[in-house]
CSV table of C-alpha atoms in Angstrom, one decimal:
chain,number,residue,atom,x,y,z
A,193,MET,CA,-108.1,-32.2,-4.6
A,194,ARG,CA,-106.7,-30.9,-1.3
A,195,GLU,CA,-103.5,-29.7,-3.1
A,196,LEU,CA,-105.8,-27.9,-5.6
A,197,TRP,CA,-107.6,-25.9,-3.1
A,198,GLN,CA,-104.1,-25.3,-1.2
A,199,ASP,CA,-103.0,-23.9,-4.5
A,200,ILE,CA,-106.0,-21.7,-4.9
A,201,ALA,CA,-105.9,-20.5,-1.4
A,202,TYR,CA,-102.2,-19.5,-1.7
A,203,ALA,CA,-102.7,-17.6,-5.1
A,204,LEU,CA,-105.9,-15.6,-3.6
A,205,ARG,CA,-103.6,-14.5,-0.5
A,206,THR,CA,-100.8,-13.6,-2.8
A,207,PHE,CA,-103.1,-11.7,-5.1
A,208,ARG,CA,-104.6,-9.4,-2.2
A,209,ARG,CA,-101.2,-8.3,-1.2
A,210,GLN,CA,-100.5,-6.9,-4.7
A,211,PRO,CA,-101.6,-3.6,-6.6
A,212,GLY,CA,-103.6,-4.4,-9.8
A,213,PHE,CA,-102.4,-3.0,-13.0
A,214,ALA,CA,-104.2,-3.8,-16.5
A,215,LEU,CA,-103.0,-7.5,-16.7
A,216,VAL,CA,-105.4,-10.2,-17.4
A,217,ALA,CA,-104.3,-13.8,-16.7
A,218,ILE,CA,-106.0,-16.6,-18.9
A,219,LEU,CA,-105.6,-19.8,-17.5
A,220,THR,CA,-106.2,-23.2,-19.3
A,221,LEU,CA,-107.4,-25.7,-16.7
A,222,THR,CA,-106.2,-29.2,-17.2
A,223,LEU,CA,-108.5,-31.1,-14.6
A,224,GLY,CA,-110.6,-34.1,-14.2
A,225,ILE,CA,-114.5,-33.6,-14.2
A,226,SER,CA,-114.8,-33.4,-10.5
A,227,ALA,CA,-112.0,-31.0,-10.2
A,228,ASN,CA,-113.6,-28.7,-13.2
A,229,THR,CA,-116.9,-28.6,-11.2
A,230,ALA,CA,-115.0,-27.3,-8.2
A,231,ILE,CA,-112.8,-24.6,-9.9
A,232,PHE,CA,-115.8,-23.4,-11.8
A,233,SER,CA,-117.7,-22.8,-8.7
A,234,VAL,CA,-115.1,-20.4,-7.9
A,235,VAL,CA,-114.5,-19.0,-11.4
A,236,ASN,CA,-118.3,-18.0,-11.7
A,237,THR,CA,-117.7,-15.2,-9.3
A,238,VAL,CA,-114.6,-13.7,-10.6
A,239,VAL,CA,-114.8,-14.0,-14.4
A,240,LEU,CA,-115.0,-10.9,-16.6
A,241,ARG,CA,-116.8,-12.2,-19.4
A,242,PRO,CA,-117.1,-15.5,-21.7
A,243,LEU,CA,-114.2,-16.0,-23.7
A,244,LYS,CA,-114.4,-16.8,-27.5
A,245,ALA,CA,-111.9,-19.4,-28.6
A,246,PRO,CA,-111.5,-23.2,-29.8
A,247,ASP,CA,-112.1,-25.2,-26.3
A,248,ALA,CA,-113.5,-21.9,-24.8
A,249,ALA,CA,-114.9,-24.0,-22.0
A,250,SER,CA,-111.5,-24.6,-20.4
A,251,LEU,CA,-110.4,-21.0,-20.6
A,252,VAL,CA,-111.1,-18.6,-17.7
A,253,ARG,CA,-110.2,-15.0,-16.9
A,254,PHE,CA,-109.5,-14.1,-13.5
A,255,ILE,CA,-109.5,-11.0,-11.5
A,256,THR,CA,-108.8,-10.3,-7.9
A,257,THR,CA,-111.5,-9.2,-5.3
A,258,THR,CA,-111.8,-8.5,-1.9
A,259,GLY,CA,-115.2,-7.9,-0.8
A,260,ALA,CA,-116.9,-5.4,-3.0
A,261,SER,CA,-113.5,-4.3,-4.3
A,262,THR,CA,-112.0,-5.7,-7.5
A,263,SER,CA,-108.6,-5.3,-9.3
A,264,ILE,CA,-106.9,-6.8,-12.1
A,265,ALA,CA,-104.2,-9.4,-11.4
A,266,GLY,CA,-100.5,-7.9,-11.0
A,267,ALA,CA,-97.5,-9.2,-12.7
A,268,GLN,CA,-96.4,-11.5,-9.4
A,269,SER,CA,-99.8,-12.7,-9.1
A,270,PHE,CA,-99.5,-13.8,-13.0
A,271,ASP,CA,-96.2,-15.3,-12.1
A,272,VAL,CA,-97.8,-17.5,-9.6
A,273,TRP,CA,-100.4,-18.8,-11.7
A,274,ARG,CA,-97.5,-19.5,-14.3
A,275,GLN,CA,-95.9,-21.8,-11.8
A,276,GLN,CA,-99.0,-24.1,-10.9
A,277,THR,CA,-97.9,-26.5,-13.8
A,278,ALA,CA,-99.8,-29.1,-11.8
A,279,VAL,CA,-103.1,-27.2,-12.1
A,280,PHE,CA,-103.1,-25.0,-15.3
A,281,GLU,CA,-101.9,-26.3,-18.5
A,282,ASP,CA,-100.6,-22.9,-19.5
A,283,VAL,CA,-101.1,-19.1,-18.5
A,284,SER,CA,-101.1,-16.2,-20.6
A,285,ALA,CA,-101.8,-12.5,-20.1
A,286,HIS,CA,-102.6,-9.3,-21.9
A,287,ARG,CA,-102.9,-5.7,-21.4
A,288,LEU,CA,-104.4,-3.3,-23.7
A,289,GLU,CA,-103.0,0.3,-24.5
A,290,TYR,CA,-103.5,3.0,-27.0
A,291,VAL,CA,-100.1,4.1,-28.8
A,292,ASN,CA,-99.4,6.3,-31.9
A,293,LEU,CA,-98.5,4.0,-35.1
A,294,THR,CA,-96.0,5.5,-37.5
A,295,ASP,CA,-94.7,4.0,-40.7
A,296,GLY,CA,-93.9,6.8,-43.2
A,297,SER,CA,-97.7,7.4,-43.5
A,298,LYS,CA,-100.0,9.7,-41.6
A,299,PRO,CA,-99.5,8.9,-37.8
A,300,GLU,CA,-102.5,7.0,-36.4
A,301,GLN,CA,-103.6,6.1,-32.8
A,302,ILE,CA,-104.3,2.5,-32.6
A,303,PRO,CA,-105.2,0.0,-29.8
A,304,VAL,CA,-102.3,-2.5,-28.9
A,305,ALA,CA,-102.5,-5.6,-27.3
A,306,ARG,CA,-99.4,-6.5,-25.1
A,307,VAL,CA,-99.3,-10.4,-24.8
A,308,THR,CA,-97.3,-13.3,-23.4
A,309,ALA,CA,-96.0,-15.6,-25.9
A,310,GLU,CA,-98.6,-18.3,-24.6
A,311,PHE,CA,-101.4,-16.2,-25.5
A,312,PHE,CA,-101.6,-17.2,-29.5
A,313,ARG,CA,-101.4,-20.9,-28.5
A,314,LEU,CA,-104.2,-20.7,-25.8
A,315,PHE,CA,-106.5,-18.9,-28.2
A,316,ARG,CA,-105.4,-21.2,-31.1
A,317,VAL,CA,-104.8,-17.9,-33.2
A,318,GLN,CA,-103.7,-18.7,-36.6
A,319,VAL,CA,-101.3,-16.5,-38.8
A,320,LEU,CA,-102.1,-15.6,-42.6
A,321,ASN,CA,-98.3,-14.8,-42.9
A,322,GLY,CA,-95.4,-15.0,-41.0
A,323,ARG,CA,-95.3,-16.1,-37.4
A,324,THR,CA,-96.4,-15.1,-33.7
A,325,PHE,CA,-93.9,-14.6,-30.9
A,326,ALA,CA,-90.9,-16.7,-29.8
A,327,ALA,CA,-90.6,-17.3,-26.3
A,328,SER,CA,-87.2,-15.6,-26.6
A,329,GLU,CA,-88.8,-12.6,-27.6
A,330,ASP,CA,-91.2,-12.1,-24.6
A,331,ARG,CA,-88.4,-11.8,-22.2
A,332,PRO,CA,-87.3,-8.7,-20.9
A,333,GLY,CA,-85.1,-6.7,-23.2
A,334,GLY,CA,-86.0,-9.2,-26.1
A,335,PRO,CA,-86.3,-8.3,-29.4
A,336,LEU,CA,-89.1,-5.6,-30.3
A,337,VAL,CA,-91.5,-7.3,-32.7
A,338,ALA,CA,-95.2,-6.9,-33.7
A,339,VAL,CA,-98.0,-8.9,-35.1
A,340,LEU,CA,-100.7,-7.2,-37.3
A,341,SER,CA,-104.3,-7.8,-37.0
A,342,HIS,CA,-106.2,-8.7,-40.3
A,343,ALA,CA,-108.2,-5.5,-40.1
A,344,LEU,CA,-105.1,-3.1,-39.7
A,345,TRP,CA,-103.3,-4.9,-42.5
A,346,THR,CA,-106.2,-4.5,-44.9
A,347,ARG,CA,-107.0,-0.9,-43.8
A,348,ARG,CA,-103.4,0.6,-43.5
A,349,PHE,CA,-101.1,-1.6,-45.6
A,350,GLN,CA,-103.7,-2.5,-48.3
A,351,ASN,CA,-102.8,-6.4,-47.8
A,352,ASP,CA,-99.4,-5.8,-49.0
A,353,PRO,CA,-97.3,-9.2,-47.9
A,354,THR,CA,-94.3,-7.1,-48.0
A,355,VAL,CA,-95.0,-5.7,-44.9
A,356,LEU,CA,-93.3,-8.6,-43.2
A,357,GLY,CA,-89.9,-7.7,-41.9
A,358,ARG,CA,-90.8,-3.9,-42.3
A,359,ARG,CA,-90.2,-1.6,-39.2
A,360,ILE,CA,-93.0,0.3,-37.7
A,361,SER,CA,-93.1,2.8,-34.9
A,362,LEU,CA,-95.4,2.1,-31.8
A,363,GLY,CA,-95.3,5.1,-29.4
A,364,ASN,CA,-92.0,6.1,-31.1
A,365,VAL,CA,-90.4,2.8,-30.5
A,366,PRO,CA,-89.4,0.6,-33.5
A,367,HIS,CA,-90.9,-2.7,-34.0
A,368,VAL,CA,-90.6,-5.5,-36.8
A,369,VAL,CA,-93.4,-6.7,-38.2
A,370,ILE,CA,-93.2,-10.5,-38.1
A,371,GLY,CA,-96.7,-11.9,-38.5
A,372,ILE,CA,-100.2,-11.1,-40.0
A,373,LEU,CA,-103.4,-12.9,-38.3
A,374,THR,CA,-106.2,-14.3,-40.2
A,375,SER,CA,-109.7,-12.7,-40.2
A,376,GLU,CA,-111.0,-15.6,-38.4
A,377,PHE,CA,-109.6,-14.5,-35.1
A,378,ASP,CA,-112.7,-12.8,-33.1
A,379,THR,CA,-111.0,-9.7,-31.6
A,380,GLU,CA,-114.7,-8.4,-30.4
A,381,GLN,CA,-113.9,-10.0,-27.1
A,382,PHE,CA,-111.4,-7.5,-26.5
A,383,ASP,CA,-112.3,-3.7,-25.7
A,384,PRO,CA,-110.8,-1.8,-27.5
A,385,GLN,CA,-110.1,-4.5,-30.3
A,386,PRO,CA,-106.5,-4.6,-30.9
A,387,ASP,CA,-104.7,-3.8,-34.3
A,388,VAL,CA,-101.3,-4.6,-33.1
A,389,TRP,CA,-99.9,-7.3,-30.9
A,390,VAL,CA,-96.4,-7.1,-29.3
A,391,PRO,CA,-94.8,-9.1,-26.7
A,392,PHE,CA,-95.4,-8.2,-23.1
A,393,GLN,CA,-91.9,-9.0,-22.0
A,394,LEU,CA,-93.3,-9.0,-18.2
A,395,ASP,CA,-90.9,-8.7,-15.6
A,396,ALA,CA,-92.4,-10.2,-12.4
A,397,HIS,CA,-89.4,-9.3,-10.1
């Protein structure tokens, strides 16, 4: 337990020294019952809102806070969490933004989620067709790929399965469609609700 609190104290000191940007770290805790009680007494003060996913009780979302001021965790803060393998089963991050989608049809501004490769595993997200990101695609300079939400696939592509492997432009940057999510994945917990998911390719250095 002493090591756990030392890890938490170190992480919080690190977070306060770093400027925030729109990055949310999702941490899955693999702790015993007593440790869970301790960590959630801290988590309750910084959690944004309940997460909706299988095993949701083991998922928490963190922001940094200094008194009345709060900010979203930065890239280096996330990297600290990611290294705490003795405390967390896995760590993922996402950032939401609007970009223009073009694919030969009328351009459309859509919400896009940049996520680390662990995101789909943590949320137990299933694909209808194709696949989600490989770790090699989530590294800086990695391949530019995209996973479509079921809603966008239905609305924009009329449920066309041949969209897999097609190039679409997101913010004038070409991405290859590699997967389509099932309609069961609840995107209402995100604001805005993402239409496309792309690798974060986060560089913490």
